[in-house]
Amino acid sequence: MNTFAFLEKAARQRPDAPALVQGDEVVSYREFHDRALAVGGNLLALGLGAGDRVAFCLANSPRIMEVIYGCFAAGLIVVPVNARLHAREIAYIVGNSGARVLIHGAEYQDGIIENETLFEGVTRFCTEPAAGANPLDDLYDPARALTAGVEAKPEDLCWLFYTSGTTGKPKGAMWNHRMVRCVIMNYLADLHNIQPGEMVLHCAPMSHGSGIIALPTVARGAVNAIMDSASFDVDALLATVERLKVSHIAFMAPTQIVKMLEEYVPGRHDISSLKAICYGGAPIYVDQLRKAVETFGSIFVQLYGQGESPITITGMSARLHQELLDAGDARIGSAGQIRTDVEAHCVDADDNPLPPGEVGEVVARGDVVMPGYWANPEATAEALRGGWLHTGDVGYFDERGFLFLLDRAKDMVISGGNNVYPREVEEVIILHPRVANCVVFGIPDEYWGEAVHAVVVPKPGETLTAREIIDFCGEYMAGYKKPKAVDFVAELPVSGYGKILRREVRDRYWEGHASRIGGGAGAKVVQG
């Protein structure tokens, strides 16, 4: 079954109903269906064939959904790129995936031109007239539109989700049609049962978690409403909830929930239509969660997953949130229970299953787990050894199957719901001509959960400022990856093999904190 069939069915059943909404733009299901077929047909007319990759880097808009479903319809593999990445980072993903086409917003044009050698051989389409790029409107020419979606087998790839690895180089988690279908059905079954016509609002990047939740929205013939503000604006969000009678906010990082609590003005907007807010991707303090439930009602839904098993390993429904809070149950500090059609447990260093209460690495399996990483058999073998996805997260399951996350086997930092790997930041800092050495890690931060922090060793006789290091990083990478603070030292501790002892340095900043993932001393945290 081709995932495009979900859109095809929705367009047949609800042709004139709104499918995609942003500001004053309303795209009906008939129009969405026809535009996706046009995108698919025009991509094939370029000479692309089944299994070819098409990358996009776009700010949130209906165009994202049209491109995704256009690729599904044509049997192509879509490669969403985080819209916050630097042009060089975009180029790496385009090159690694072998994407023949890049669809991008006009805001990326200058960066692409500055690094144009990295994009050689790639056909580009831009949302506005731009040198070296075709107009995006060319992909909507109805003369070359497909008449229907192509046939697809369950194991055919349809999506490459790029997620960083321990080396800092992004890896493409391969998703096939069976996997995407299972993610869709699991979300509807376990987290929020979206209904036809329901208004689902997106205020987080649709290249990631929010865009994944857009898929079950389409499957149910509901409305994907998209915020048109460039940054997260609480008043604009709640005004949109009131205007559109939004019932479900697709995905929020905990930092957005905290900001919403800080800026919420009771009575300013009628948000009584709101029935569910899905959150994940980073820690949230239990006290903050409790206050959110008290303020907005029992509407919060938690998910835990990763790109290799998108949004689907464990979860906690709105009902379960309320039950645990009412009972004063410590399980509110967990990452929820194993999802319906997923298997998961913890293993020791030799991959032996551990009983409830014993700490080890979280592993999972099921049709929601990727078949592997794109063009990376070594990483695939490591991540999927023994037939289980090794998440790199350390924790334990209790006797009722609630997952408590304690640490990360890998060094990834989750800051405001964004994944940052220290190695990729270090590789940039070390390029600075006055830097001798450095180490990067996450430190506790009440707002961000974790903040990216750098400890730098200047070269002998050189002096540096934190601002110089932060600005230098900004020339090479997305803003959210830059250190939020920098300390300077004369030397870093190293092992007998000369390896920097990252944890020894990092642990000094975590003294008095309950876990390595976030939270103040003695505080419970919820992992998303």
XYZ file of C-alpha atoms in Angstrom:
528
model
C 0.000 0.000 0.000
C 1.336 3.403 -1.023
C 1.000 5.945 1.816
C -0.482 8.283 -0.806
C -3.637 6.144 -0.547
C -4.516 7.919 2.718
C -4.735 11.248 0.874
C -6.529 9.660 -2.070
C -9.229 8.285 0.243
C -9.601 11.550 2.179
C -9.982 13.498 -1.080
C -12.660 11.084 -2.279
C -14.607 11.186 0.984
C -14.166 14.891 1.829
C -13.258 16.652 -1.460
C -14.435 20.144 -0.507
C -13.401 20.013 3.146
C -10.329 22.033 4.172
C -7.117 19.996 4.310
C -4.367 22.595 4.722
C -4.807 26.018 6.302
C -2.307 28.814 6.875
C -3.374 32.397 7.425
C -5.852 33.247 4.672
C -4.848 30.260 2.524
C -7.208 27.284 2.558
C -6.448 24.200 0.458
C -9.286 21.689 0.111
C -8.695 17.938 0.051
C -9.457 17.878 -3.681
C -6.898 20.625 -4.291
C -4.334 18.996 -1.996
C -4.747 15.689 -3.841
C -4.460 17.291 -7.284
C -1.482 19.444 -6.322
C 0.366 16.430 -4.912
C -0.256 14.502 -8.149
C 1.085 17.479 -10.108
C 4.241 17.668 -7.979
C 4.803 13.926 -8.403
C 4.257 14.003 -12.140
C 6.525 16.979 -12.721
C 9.308 15.401 -10.667
C 9.096 12.247 -12.766
C 9.113 14.395 -15.913
C 12.598 15.589 -14.875
C 13.823 12.048 -15.398
C 13.559 10.852 -11.821
C 12.468 7.283 -11.228
C 11.168 5.134 -8.407
C 13.440 5.324 -5.373
C 15.154 8.592 -6.345
C 15.492 11.117 -3.535
C 13.958 14.588 -3.359
C 15.093 16.913 -0.554
C 13.253 19.942 0.706
C 14.203 22.748 3.083
C 11.132 24.885 3.658
C 9.607 26.971 6.398
C 6.302 25.580 7.625
C 3.635 25.913 4.938
C 1.145 23.795 2.947
C 3.920 23.310 0.376
C 5.632 20.847 2.718
C 2.635 18.521 2.721
C 2.175 18.848 -1.041
C 5.813 17.920 -1.636
C 5.716 14.963 0.783
C 2.585 13.473 -0.740
C 3.770 14.321 -4.254
C 6.850 12.193 -3.605
C 4.691 9.404 -2.162
C 2.463 9.509 -5.255
C 5.459 9.235 -7.605
C 7.243 6.453 -5.701
C 10.068 8.819 -4.779
C 11.855 9.115 -1.432
C 11.346 12.424 0.361
C 14.234 13.892 2.367
C 13.038 16.608 4.775
C 15.817 18.946 5.920
C 15.620 20.926 9.143
C 14.828 24.483 8.090
C 17.211 25.841 10.751
C 20.342 24.266 9.304
C 23.288 26.124 7.785
C 23.773 25.830 4.002
C 26.799 23.559 4.491
C 24.739 21.246 6.690
C 21.965 21.204 4.102
C 24.539 20.352 1.441
C 25.811 17.400 3.470
C 22.335 15.865 3.728
C 21.602 16.492 0.058
C 24.923 14.912 -0.917
C 24.729 11.968 1.458
C 21.207 11.088 0.379
C 22.085 11.453 -3.295
C 19.073 13.744 -3.725
C 18.727 14.854 -7.347
C 16.335 17.662 -6.488
C 16.318 20.269 -3.708
C 13.188 22.322 -3.074
C 13.954 25.307 -0.860
C 12.737 28.640 0.395
C 14.123 31.916 -0.875
C 15.747 32.545 2.514
C 18.326 29.820 1.780
C 19.371 31.180 -1.602
C 22.289 33.331 -0.407
C 23.789 30.498 1.634
C 23.425 28.075 -1.256
C 25.113 30.486 -3.672
C 27.965 31.046 -1.202
C 28.478 27.273 -1.150
C 27.330 26.513 -4.698
C 30.078 23.978 -5.393
C 28.523 21.768 -2.707
C 25.231 21.724 -4.644
C 26.629 20.918 -8.088
C 24.469 18.538 -10.102
C 21.380 19.161 -7.966
C 18.278 20.562 -9.662
C 16.854 23.292 -7.453
C 13.361 24.725 -7.134
C 12.860 27.909 -5.116
C 9.719 29.494 -3.697
C 10.726 32.814 -5.310
C 12.756 33.742 -8.433
C 16.398 32.892 -7.701
C 19.596 32.476 -9.695
C 20.298 28.865 -10.604
C 16.903 27.651 -9.417
C 13.634 26.900 -11.158
C 10.438 28.475 -9.836
C 8.565 26.160 -7.473
C 5.390 26.837 -9.470
C 6.861 24.705 -12.282
C 6.213 21.622 -10.149
C 2.496 22.417 -10.101
C 1.995 22.328 -13.886
C -1.190 20.234 -14.269
C -0.172 19.143 -17.790
C 2.304 16.631 -16.332
C 0.253 15.580 -13.304
C -0.086 11.904 -12.455
C -3.550 10.442 -12.771
C -3.076 8.350 -9.622
C -0.409 7.330 -7.170
C 1.949 4.605 -8.320
C 1.855 1.118 -6.829
C 4.201 0.593 -3.903
C 5.208 -2.438 -1.877
C 5.250 -2.240 1.938
C 9.039 -2.503 1.996
C 9.577 0.277 -0.579
C 11.367 3.276 0.931
C 9.475 6.561 1.022
C 11.328 8.819 3.525
C 14.866 9.486 4.779
C 14.872 11.063 8.214
C 18.285 12.521 8.994
C 19.372 12.177 12.590
C 22.838 12.857 13.976
C 25.140 10.045 15.042
C 27.799 9.925 17.734
C 30.365 11.179 15.211
C 28.200 14.241 14.566
C 27.614 13.317 10.917
C 23.884 12.989 10.225
C 22.613 9.541 9.254
C 19.521 8.903 7.156
C 17.065 6.622 8.945
C 15.203 4.781 6.194
C 11.424 4.650 6.433
C 9.306 2.403 4.233
C 5.575 2.508 3.548
C 4.799 -0.239 6.075
C 6.651 1.641 8.791
C 4.920 4.948 8.069
C 1.531 3.243 8.017
C 2.245 1.704 11.442
C 3.304 5.080 12.854
C 0.021 6.568 11.616
C -2.155 3.821 13.060
C -0.241 3.684 16.345
C -0.671 7.416 16.917
C -4.410 7.197 16.352
C -4.700 4.149 18.602
C -2.504 5.182 21.536
C -2.157 8.939 21.763
C -4.965 10.936 20.160
C -7.778 9.547 18.043
C -8.011 12.332 15.457
C -11.468 12.596 13.877
C -12.562 13.725 10.372
C -12.687 17.503 10.175
C -10.788 17.995 13.431
C -8.501 21.041 13.481
C -4.856 20.047 14.169
C -2.436 22.942 14.635
C 1.304 22.937 13.872
C 3.610 25.341 15.721
C 6.828 23.246 15.546
C 8.979 22.356 12.485
C 7.070 20.120 10.063
C 10.316 18.557 8.872
C 10.345 16.652 12.168
C 7.849 15.573 14.854
C 5.031 17.933 13.938
C 5.178 16.863 10.299
C 4.975 13.212 11.301
C 1.754 13.903 13.214
C 0.433 15.596 10.067
C 0.272 12.109 8.515
C -2.455 10.644 10.781
C -4.249 13.975 10.383
C -4.446 13.364 6.632
C -5.383 9.723 7.160
C -8.456 10.830 9.084
C -9.447 13.624 6.700
C -8.777 16.243 9.378
C -7.294 19.717 8.904
C -3.589 20.496 9.153
C -3.552 24.137 10.258
C -0.138 25.789 10.180
C 1.011 28.794 12.182
C 2.272 31.530 9.874
C 4.506 33.282 12.422
C 8.240 32.749 11.957
C 8.871 32.303 15.687
C 6.899 30.838 18.553
C 4.395 33.460 19.674
C 2.118 32.395 22.535
C -0.522 35.066 21.975
C -0.657 34.337 18.239
C -0.888 30.605 18.967
C -3.801 30.962 21.364
C -5.521 33.474 19.100
C -5.297 30.878 16.324
C -6.724 28.206 18.609
C -9.676 30.517 19.284
C -10.192 31.575 15.653
C -10.004 28.095 14.134
C -11.435 26.224 17.136
C -8.321 24.049 17.237
C -8.768 20.816 19.161
C -5.259 19.342 18.888
C -1.803 20.936 18.841
C 0.282 18.416 16.928
C 3.600 18.729 18.704
C 5.257 21.025 21.205
C 8.682 20.941 22.773
C 8.535 21.300 26.564
C 10.207 24.711 26.270
C 7.161 25.874 24.306
C 4.856 24.622 27.059
C 6.938 26.504 29.640
C 6.772 29.671 27.544
C 3.019 29.219 27.141
C 2.648 29.004 30.919
C 4.775 32.107 31.437
C 2.843 34.243 28.949
C -0.685 32.870 29.276
C -3.298 35.480 30.189
C -6.471 33.776 31.469
C -9.580 34.866 29.618
C -7.801 36.685 26.792
C -8.643 33.913 24.313
C -11.329 31.246 24.282
C -9.332 28.017 24.038
C -12.088 25.708 25.262
C -11.940 23.786 21.958
C -8.464 22.463 22.851
C -8.583 18.760 23.710
C -4.990 17.541 23.206
C -1.427 18.878 23.145
C 1.244 16.377 22.155
C 4.727 16.981 23.548
C 8.095 15.254 23.485
C 11.710 15.556 22.430
C 13.107 16.867 25.726
C 12.605 16.895 29.500
C 9.865 18.788 31.295
C 9.809 19.352 35.043
C 6.981 17.571 36.837
C 6.030 20.790 38.630
C 5.765 22.548 35.283
C 3.676 19.699 33.901
C 1.385 19.805 36.917
C 0.937 23.557 36.496
C 0.236 23.087 32.776
C -2.509 20.548 33.534
C -3.975 22.834 36.209
C -3.937 25.768 33.790
C -5.051 24.176 30.518
C -6.766 20.995 31.668
C -6.054 17.306 31.210
C -5.041 17.621 27.574
C -1.345 16.702 27.516
C -0.092 13.662 25.618
C 3.530 12.539 25.855
C 5.504 10.527 23.334
C 9.006 9.067 23.346
C 10.757 7.853 20.221
C 13.553 8.795 17.873
C 14.107 9.117 14.142
C 14.855 5.411 13.952
C 11.417 4.646 15.449
C 9.549 7.883 14.828
C 7.464 9.126 17.773
C 6.714 5.514 18.659
C 8.392 3.616 21.507
C 6.548 4.658 24.668
C 3.825 7.158 25.413
C 1.437 8.553 27.989
C -2.156 9.483 27.160
C -3.972 12.509 28.572
C -6.057 10.189 30.740
C -2.975 8.512 32.181
C -1.362 11.894 32.898
C -4.369 12.859 34.977
C -4.582 9.543 36.808
C -0.926 9.667 37.833
C -1.086 13.307 38.892
C -4.252 12.742 40.910
C -2.660 9.762 42.674
C 0.625 11.548 43.339
C 2.251 8.651 41.503
C 5.986 8.995 40.766
C 5.360 7.385 37.374
C 4.346 10.842 36.139
C 8.140 11.292 35.954
C 8.439 8.455 33.457
C 8.382 8.379 29.671
C 5.149 6.390 29.726
C 4.402 2.816 28.763
C 5.335 0.739 25.734
C 3.115 1.475 22.748
C 0.577 -1.067 21.518
C 2.448 -2.761 18.673
C 5.985 -2.195 19.960
C 8.262 -4.418 22.037
C 10.816 -2.784 24.308
C 13.011 -3.594 27.288
C 16.448 -2.762 28.683
C 19.614 -4.761 28.086
C 23.019 -4.986 29.714
C 26.367 -4.422 27.990
C 26.134 -7.913 26.443
C 22.578 -7.320 25.174
C 21.040 -9.620 27.768
C 17.483 -8.595 28.727
C 17.194 -7.057 32.179
C 14.349 -7.546 34.657
C 12.157 -4.636 35.839
C 14.065 -2.080 37.882
C 17.513 -2.847 36.500
C 19.262 -0.119 34.524
C 20.473 -0.687 30.973
C 20.132 0.493 27.386
C 16.615 0.821 25.980
C 16.000 -1.405 22.946
C 12.866 -1.720 20.825
C 11.519 -3.635 17.849
C 8.410 -3.734 15.710
C 7.212 -2.556 12.317
C 7.694 1.050 13.473
C 11.475 0.535 13.595
C 13.576 1.537 10.591
C 15.135 -1.150 8.374
C 18.474 0.663 8.620
C 20.506 3.764 7.813
C 20.913 4.978 4.265
C 24.204 3.837 2.706
C 25.666 3.065 6.131
C 25.764 -0.703 6.736
C 28.185 -0.392 9.661
C 25.933 1.958 11.603
C 22.919 -0.171 10.678
C 24.537 -3.334 12.018
C 25.444 -1.580 15.250
C 22.042 0.021 15.813
C 19.995 -3.062 14.899
C 22.166 -5.811 16.290
C 20.221 -8.868 17.355
C 17.115 -7.552 15.604
C 16.534 -4.788 18.175
C 16.926 -1.036 17.782
C 19.527 0.140 20.292
C 18.388 3.619 21.221
C 21.509 4.795 23.048
C 19.284 5.852 25.959
C 19.871 4.390 29.406
C 17.044 3.740 31.834
C 14.839 1.063 33.314
C 11.302 -0.270 33.084
C 9.344 -0.752 36.274
C 7.057 -3.710 36.976
C 4.130 -2.010 35.189
C 6.150 -1.281 32.059
C 6.741 2.425 32.669
C 10.045 3.610 31.223
C 12.292 5.826 33.337
C 15.127 7.417 31.358
C 18.260 8.161 33.362
C 21.094 9.036 31.012
C 22.296 8.718 27.448
C 24.763 6.159 26.267
C 25.656 8.693 23.586
C 26.663 12.257 24.254
C 23.758 13.919 22.498
C 22.424 17.149 23.966
C 18.692 17.846 23.682
C 18.218 21.594 23.919
C 14.702 22.928 23.514
C 13.685 19.755 21.694
C 16.575 19.990 19.202
C 19.246 17.301 19.004
C 22.835 18.541 19.164
C 25.868 16.273 19.087
C 28.976 17.656 20.815
C 31.360 16.279 18.203
C 29.929 18.389 15.376
C 30.213 21.553 17.499
C 33.752 20.642 18.580
C 34.790 20.087 14.974
C 33.812 23.672 14.215
C 35.364 25.254 17.317
C 38.670 23.509 16.686
C 38.852 25.264 13.295
C 39.307 28.596 15.067
C 42.954 29.640 14.569
C 43.427 30.530 18.254
C 41.856 27.377 19.726
C 44.074 24.500 20.871
C 41.414 22.131 22.169
C 37.831 22.013 23.350
C 35.046 19.852 24.728
C 31.296 20.365 24.344
C 28.418 18.937 26.366
C 25.003 19.769 27.754
C 24.521 21.487 31.088
C 21.278 21.844 33.073
C 19.049 24.711 32.060
C 15.617 25.401 33.547
C 14.188 26.682 30.279
C 15.950 24.642 27.586
C 16.274 21.409 29.587
C 19.903 21.349 28.498
C 22.076 24.142 27.135
C 25.028 23.564 24.811
C 28.200 24.483 26.712
C 31.794 24.642 25.513
C 35.043 24.482 27.488
C 37.885 25.788 25.357
C 41.673 25.679 25.663
C 43.241 28.659 23.831
C 46.566 28.278 22.109
C 49.536 29.448 24.189
C 49.699 33.221 24.424
C 46.245 33.673 22.846
C 43.136 35.134 24.422
C 39.543 34.614 23.346
C 36.074 35.688 24.373
C 32.923 33.603 24.567
C 31.296 35.861 21.968
C 34.089 35.154 19.480
C 33.575 31.397 19.818
C 29.779 31.610 19.599
C 29.882 33.879 16.547
C 32.489 31.653 14.894
C 30.176 28.650 15.310
C 27.368 30.674 13.742
C 29.317 30.842 10.489
C 29.180 27.064 10.126
C 26.037 25.733 11.760
C 22.466 26.332 12.826
C 21.913 28.775 15.662
C 20.462 26.216 18.051
C 23.712 24.219 17.912
C 25.914 27.118 18.985
C 27.151 27.117 22.594
C 25.045 29.277 24.860
C 28.102 29.838 27.067
C 31.866 29.207 26.915
C 34.429 28.671 29.644
C 38.190 28.840 29.120
C 40.761 26.580 30.807
C 44.497 25.973 30.486
C 44.068 22.225 29.908
C 41.492 19.440 29.764
C 41.694 16.097 31.596
C 42.637 13.180 29.368
C 42.777 9.399 29.719
C 45.899 7.293 29.442
C 45.166 7.039 25.720
C 44.989 10.795 25.331
C 41.204 10.918 24.990
C 39.491 13.911 26.564
C 37.473 12.814 29.594
C 34.260 14.534 28.560
C 32.214 13.147 31.440
C 34.736 14.259 34.030
C 34.429 17.825 32.788
C 30.678 17.628 32.302
C 29.977 16.107 35.718
C 31.226 19.224 37.486
C 28.347 21.146 35.934
C 25.797 18.507 36.928
C 26.652 18.305 40.615
C 23.475 18.536 42.672
C 21.217 17.542 39.797
C 19.087 14.403 39.836
C 19.965 13.076 36.395
C 22.189 13.654 33.411
C 19.198 14.685 31.296
C 17.859 17.652 33.233
C 16.131 18.808 36.386
C 17.283 20.481 39.531
C 18.520 18.707 42.614
C 15.991 16.116 43.658
C 13.607 17.116 40.854
C 11.701 14.584 38.837
C 11.708 15.049 35.093
C 9.524 13.695 32.340
C 11.268 12.495 29.222
C 9.717 13.091 25.825
